[in-house]
mmCIF file of C-alpha atoms and ligand atoms in Angstrom:
data_model
loop_
_atom_site.group_PDB
_atom_site.id
_atom_site.type_symbol
_atom_site.label_atom_id
_atom_site.label_comp_id
_atom_site.label_asym_id
_atom_site.label_seq_id
_atom_site.Cartn_x
_atom_site.Cartn_y
_atom_site.Cartn_z
ATOM 1 C CA MET A 1 0.000 0.000 0.000
ATOM 2 C CA SER A 2 1.150 3.531 -0.669
ATOM 3 C CA ALA A 3 1.600 5.888 2.286
ATOM 4 C CA ARG A 4 -1.194 8.313 1.472
ATOM 5 C CA PRO A 5 -4.736 6.998 1.060
ATOM 6 C CA LEU A 6 -5.836 6.377 -2.491
ATOM 7 C CA THR A 7 -8.310 8.773 -4.070
ATOM 8 C CA VAL A 8 -11.029 7.155 -6.156
ATOM 9 C CA GLY A 9 -13.851 8.886 -8.028
ATOM 10 C CA VAL A 10 -17.168 7.095 -8.382
ATOM 11 C CA LEU A 11 -19.407 8.193 -11.245
ATOM 12 C CA ALA A 12 -22.603 9.227 -9.478
ATOM 13 C CA LEU A 13 -25.019 10.258 -12.232
ATOM 14 C CA GLN A 14 -27.313 7.231 -11.981
ATOM 15 C CA GLY A 15 -27.432 3.685 -10.669
ATOM 16 C CA ALA A 16 -25.748 1.737 -7.870
ATOM 17 C CA PHE A 17 -22.941 4.102 -6.868
ATOM 18 C CA ILE A 18 -23.570 4.420 -3.092
ATOM 19 C CA GLU A 19 -22.683 0.767 -2.544
ATOM 20 C CA HIS A 20 -19.295 1.164 -4.273
ATOM 21 C CA ILE A 21 -18.589 4.255 -2.192
ATOM 22 C CA ASN A 22 -19.307 2.371 1.033
ATOM 23 C CA VAL A 23 -17.126 -0.620 0.144
ATOM 24 C CA LEU A 24 -14.197 1.604 -0.852
ATOM 25 C CA LYS A 25 -14.512 3.818 2.240
ATOM 26 C CA ASN A 26 -14.429 0.716 4.431
ATOM 27 C CA LEU A 27 -11.171 -0.207 2.705
ATOM 28 C CA GLY A 28 -9.647 3.160 3.690
ATOM 29 C CA VAL A 29 -9.954 4.854 0.298
ATOM 30 C CA ASP A 30 -10.789 8.570 -0.063
ATOM 31 C CA VAL A 31 -13.880 8.462 -2.255
ATOM 32 C CA TYR A 32 -15.549 11.313 -4.150
ATOM 33 C CA GLU A 33 -18.714 11.360 -6.227
ATOM 34 C CA ILE A 34 -18.280 12.517 -9.787
ATOM 35 C CA ARG A 35 -21.293 14.406 -11.076
ATOM 36 C CA GLN A 36 -19.898 17.335 -13.032
ATOM 37 C CA LYS A 37 -16.737 18.548 -14.745
ATOM 38 C CA SER A 38 -15.463 20.408 -11.663
ATOM 39 C CA ASP A 39 -15.488 17.133 -9.683
ATOM 40 C CA LEU A 40 -12.884 15.770 -12.100
ATOM 41 C CA GLU A 41 -10.832 18.942 -12.282
ATOM 42 C CA THR A 42 -10.439 19.765 -8.590
ATOM 43 C CA ARG A 43 -8.384 16.739 -7.573
ATOM 44 C CA LYS A 44 -6.151 14.028 -8.893
ATOM 45 C CA TYR A 45 -7.707 10.578 -8.928
ATOM 46 C CA ASP A 46 -5.902 7.260 -8.633
ATOM 47 C CA GLY A 47 -8.872 5.353 -10.022
ATOM 48 C CA LEU A 48 -12.449 5.570 -11.223
ATOM 49 C CA VAL A 49 -15.537 3.411 -10.704
ATOM 50 C CA LEU A 50 -18.291 3.151 -13.308
ATOM 51 C CA PRO A 51 -21.297 1.672 -11.475
ATOM 52 C CA GLY A 52 -24.210 -0.430 -12.679
ATOM 53 C CA GLY A 53 -27.527 1.079 -13.624
ATOM 54 C CA GLU A 54 -28.777 1.800 -17.120
ATOM 55 C CA SER A 55 -26.049 2.290 -19.673
ATOM 56 C CA THR A 56 -28.005 4.393 -22.188
ATOM 57 C CA THR A 57 -29.207 6.751 -19.449
ATOM 58 C CA GLN A 58 -25.704 7.023 -18.011
ATOM 59 C CA SER A 59 -24.193 7.729 -21.418
ATOM 60 C CA ASN A 60 -26.769 10.443 -22.159
ATOM 61 C CA LEU A 61 -26.201 12.050 -18.763
ATOM 62 C CA LEU A 62 -22.416 11.923 -19.233
ATOM 63 C CA LYS A 63 -22.814 13.861 -22.479
ATOM 64 C CA LYS A 64 -25.313 16.283 -20.960
ATOM 65 C CA VAL A 65 -23.022 17.293 -18.099
ATOM 66 C CA GLY A 66 -19.961 17.378 -20.345
ATOM 67 C CA LEU A 67 -18.073 14.523 -18.683
ATOM 68 C CA PHE A 68 -18.145 11.991 -21.520
ATOM 69 C CA ASN A 69 -15.010 13.019 -23.406
ATOM 70 C CA ASP A 70 -13.009 13.812 -20.250
ATOM 71 C CA ILE A 71 -13.624 10.385 -18.730
ATOM 72 C CA LYS A 72 -12.965 8.627 -22.023
ATOM 73 C CA LYS A 73 -9.632 10.442 -22.298
ATOM 74 C CA LEU A 74 -8.645 9.582 -18.701
ATOM 75 C CA ILE A 75 -9.315 5.890 -19.367
ATOM 76 C CA GLU A 76 -7.411 5.977 -22.669
ATOM 77 C CA ASP A 77 -4.506 7.615 -20.844
ATOM 78 C CA GLY A 78 -4.339 4.725 -18.352
ATOM 79 C CA MET A 79 -6.549 5.687 -15.391
ATOM 80 C CA PRO A 80 -7.414 2.462 -13.507
ATOM 81 C CA VAL A 81 -11.146 1.821 -13.806
ATOM 82 C CA LEU A 82 -13.501 -0.675 -12.191
ATOM 83 C CA ALA A 83 -16.717 -1.047 -14.172
ATOM 84 C CA THR A 84 -19.744 -3.077 -13.173
ATOM 85 C CA CYS A 85 -22.676 -4.067 -15.350
ATOM 86 C CA ALA A 86 -23.886 -0.875 -17.111
ATOM 87 C CA GLY A 87 -20.359 0.478 -16.553
ATOM 88 C CA ALA A 88 -18.942 -2.511 -18.437
ATOM 89 C CA ILE A 89 -21.349 -1.756 -21.288
ATOM 90 C CA LEU A 90 -20.077 1.846 -21.372
ATOM 91 C CA LEU A 91 -16.504 0.591 -21.824
ATOM 92 C CA SER A 92 -17.075 -2.111 -24.456
ATOM 93 C CA GLU A 93 -16.099 -1.477 -28.073
ATOM 94 C CA LYS A 94 -19.000 -3.572 -29.430
ATOM 95 C CA VAL A 95 -22.462 -3.694 -27.842
ATOM 96 C CA THR A 96 -25.067 -6.184 -29.042
ATOM 97 C CA ASP A 97 -28.532 -4.600 -28.791
ATOM 98 C CA GLY A 98 -27.103 -1.228 -27.980
ATOM 99 C CA GLU A 99 -24.750 1.518 -29.072
ATOM 100 C CA LYS A 100 -21.072 1.888 -28.415
ATOM 101 C CA HIS A 101 -20.196 4.468 -25.755
ATOM 102 C CA PHE A 102 -16.534 4.872 -24.637
ATOM 103 C CA GLY A 103 -15.448 1.847 -26.655
ATOM 104 C CA THR A 104 -12.102 1.625 -24.827
ATOM 105 C CA LEU A 105 -12.347 -2.092 -23.935
ATOM 106 C CA PRO A 106 -11.746 -4.486 -26.853
ATOM 107 C CA VAL A 107 -14.616 -6.879 -26.176
ATOM 108 C CA SER A 108 -18.109 -7.509 -27.523
ATOM 109 C CA ILE A 109 -20.788 -7.376 -24.827
ATOM 110 C CA LYS A 110 -24.409 -8.469 -25.004
ATOM 111 C CA ARG A 111 -26.902 -6.347 -23.054
ATOM 112 C CA ASN A 112 -29.686 -7.967 -21.029
ATOM 113 C CA ALA A 113 -28.086 -11.209 -22.100
ATOM 114 C CA TYR A 114 -29.940 -13.437 -19.637
ATOM 115 C CA GLY A 115 -33.374 -12.105 -20.647
ATOM 116 C CA ARG A 116 -35.096 -9.062 -19.223
ATOM 117 C CA GLN A 117 -37.348 -10.687 -16.663
ATOM 118 C CA LEU A 118 -35.375 -13.714 -15.509
ATOM 119 C CA GLY A 119 -32.003 -12.090 -15.906
ATOM 120 C CA SER A 120 -31.337 -11.544 -12.207
ATOM 121 C CA PHE A 121 -29.696 -14.197 -10.057
ATOM 122 C CA ILE A 122 -27.060 -14.725 -7.413
ATOM 123 C CA THR A 123 -24.247 -17.230 -7.660
ATOM 124 C CA LYS A 124 -20.641 -17.768 -6.627
ATOM 125 C CA GLY A 125 -17.670 -18.076 -8.885
ATOM 126 C CA ARG A 126 -14.022 -17.534 -9.517
ATOM 127 C CA PHE A 127 -12.660 -14.026 -10.032
ATOM 128 C CA GLY A 128 -9.009 -14.118 -11.054
ATOM 129 C CA ASP A 129 -7.175 -15.959 -8.276
ATOM 130 C CA TYR A 130 -10.106 -15.693 -5.846
ATOM 131 C CA THR A 131 -12.665 -18.455 -5.499
ATOM 132 C CA ASP A 132 -16.228 -18.398 -4.194
ATOM 133 C CA ILE A 133 -16.816 -14.737 -4.973
ATOM 134 C CA PRO A 134 -20.517 -13.928 -4.507
ATOM 135 C CA MET A 135 -21.913 -12.489 -7.739
ATOM 136 C CA ASN A 136 -25.158 -10.634 -8.028
ATOM 137 C CA PHE A 137 -26.463 -10.471 -11.599
ATOM 138 C CA ILE A 138 -29.124 -7.802 -12.217
ATOM 139 C CA ARG A 139 -30.431 -7.689 -15.793
ATOM 140 C CA ALA A 140 -26.867 -8.410 -16.598
ATOM 141 C CA PRO A 141 -24.860 -8.458 -19.803
ATOM 142 C CA TYR A 142 -22.098 -10.953 -20.562
ATOM 143 C CA PHE A 143 -19.010 -10.711 -22.741
ATOM 144 C CA GLU A 144 -19.666 -12.548 -26.009
ATOM 145 C CA LYS A 145 -16.224 -12.135 -27.462
ATOM 146 C CA VAL A 146 -12.795 -10.911 -26.543
ATOM 147 C CA ASN A 147 -11.317 -8.928 -29.447
ATOM 148 C CA ASN A 148 -7.718 -8.572 -28.316
ATOM 149 C CA PRO A 149 -5.319 -11.274 -27.075
ATOM 150 C CA ASP A 150 -4.280 -9.030 -24.175
ATOM 151 C CA VAL A 151 -7.747 -9.165 -22.615
ATOM 152 C CA LYS A 152 -7.573 -11.426 -19.544
ATOM 153 C CA VAL A 153 -10.684 -13.408 -18.658
ATOM 154 C CA LEU A 154 -11.160 -13.185 -14.872
ATOM 155 C CA SER A 155 -14.500 -14.997 -14.465
ATOM 156 C CA ILE A 156 -16.556 -17.539 -16.332
ATOM 157 C CA VAL A 157 -20.026 -18.432 -15.025
ATOM 158 C CA GLN A 158 -22.313 -20.927 -16.766
ATOM 159 C CA ASP A 159 -19.889 -21.011 -19.709
ATOM 160 C CA LYS A 160 -20.142 -17.237 -20.195
ATOM 161 C CA THR A 161 -17.363 -14.707 -19.666
ATOM 162 C CA VAL A 162 -18.534 -12.319 -16.953
ATOM 163 C CA ALA A 163 -15.348 -10.503 -15.896
ATOM 164 C CA VAL A 164 -12.373 -9.284 -17.911
ATOM 165 C CA GLN A 165 -9.345 -7.090 -17.573
ATOM 166 C CA TYR A 166 -7.532 -5.173 -20.278
ATOM 167 C CA LYS A 167 -4.592 -3.172 -18.958
ATOM 168 C CA ASN A 168 -6.096 -0.496 -16.676
ATOM 169 C CA GLN A 169 -9.719 -1.558 -17.249
ATOM 170 C CA ILE A 170 -11.455 -4.163 -15.066
ATOM 171 C CA ALA A 171 -15.038 -4.897 -16.093
ATOM 172 C CA MET A 172 -17.660 -7.341 -14.899
ATOM 173 C CA SER A 173 -21.274 -8.069 -15.670
ATOM 174 C CA PHE A 174 -22.238 -8.736 -12.053
ATOM 175 C CA HIS A 175 -22.470 -6.459 -8.996
ATOM 176 C CA PRO A 176 -19.729 -7.211 -6.432
ATOM 177 C CA GLU A 177 -20.623 -4.125 -4.345
ATOM 178 C CA VAL A 178 -23.879 -5.492 -2.918
ATOM 179 C CA THR A 179 -22.606 -8.836 -1.658
ATOM 180 C CA GLY A 180 -20.657 -7.977 1.510
ATOM 181 C CA ASP A 181 -17.501 -9.497 0.008
ATOM 182 C CA ASP A 182 -14.901 -6.832 -0.729
ATOM 183 C CA ARG A 183 -12.302 -8.909 -2.570
ATOM 184 C CA VAL A 184 -13.109 -7.527 -6.028
ATOM 185 C CA HIS A 185 -12.558 -3.994 -4.724
ATOM 186 C CA LYS A 186 -9.361 -5.135 -2.985
ATOM 187 C CA TYR A 187 -8.177 -6.486 -6.323
ATOM 188 C CA PHE A 188 -8.916 -3.091 -7.908
ATOM 189 C CA ILE A 189 -6.894 -1.360 -5.173
ATOM 190 C CA SER A 190 -3.990 -3.751 -5.676
ATOM 191 C CA GLU A 191 -4.046 -3.028 -9.414
ATOM 192 C CA ILE A 192 -3.986 0.730 -8.715
ATOM 193 C CA ASN A 193 -0.997 0.244 -6.414
ATOM 194 C CA LYS A 194 0.966 -1.734 -9.023
HETATM 195 N N1 LIG B 201 -29.406 -3.769 -18.265
HETATM 196 C C1 LIG B 201 -28.631 -2.619 -17.934
HETATM 197 C C2 LIG B 201 -28.109 -1.914 -19.197
HETATM 198 O O1 LIG B 201 -28.287 -2.390 -20.256
HETATM 199 C C3 LIG B 201 -27.472 -2.983 -17.035
HETATM 200 C C4 LIG B 201 -27.991 -3.562 -15.730
HETATM 201 C C5 LIG B 201 -27.154 -3.236 -14.537
HETATM 202 O O2 LIG B 201 -26.279 -2.378 -14.555
HETATM 203 N N2 LIG B 201 -27.455 -3.914 -13.445
HETATM 204 O O3 LIG B 201 -27.518 -0.880 -19.115
#
């Protein structure tokens, strides 16, 4: 761990951001909500979280408040990012049943991939080196295809890829922030500290 606490910004325009904030605060991170351009400009962040919610709504709001291009640039320049569910859709370069948003993550993702009504379930699975990670799927997507050999697959559940990492970008189709298990966030912190 570095001497000073890490500073992480959590995109707080829509969706499940409070839960990420709570998990990160409990891990000793300085956390700030990002809602407008000044939130990005006033401090230096070590990492960003893109929460779950509704990807189209989030993308429209990002454009409305003028954050879309700034966040895209930060990610392209190497800012560590943890993206869950709708956040993973925002990152993906190809979106089945939806439009491309940031497009910084070389994967194809399928929205609402488990069906709209029955697409929510809880299970446990592997995440990188961790086993038995509780995973909460809420109208979740999954990754249909990895489009670059440098994309690491971190989780496979029911034969579908549900978590990946490409350089500074960690993305998953489930919600790790609502399960009471903080190992996914610890992994994010360890990647920031690398
Ligand atoms: N179905 C949502 C979307 O397409 C994602 C669901 C979630 O983030 N839990 O954006």
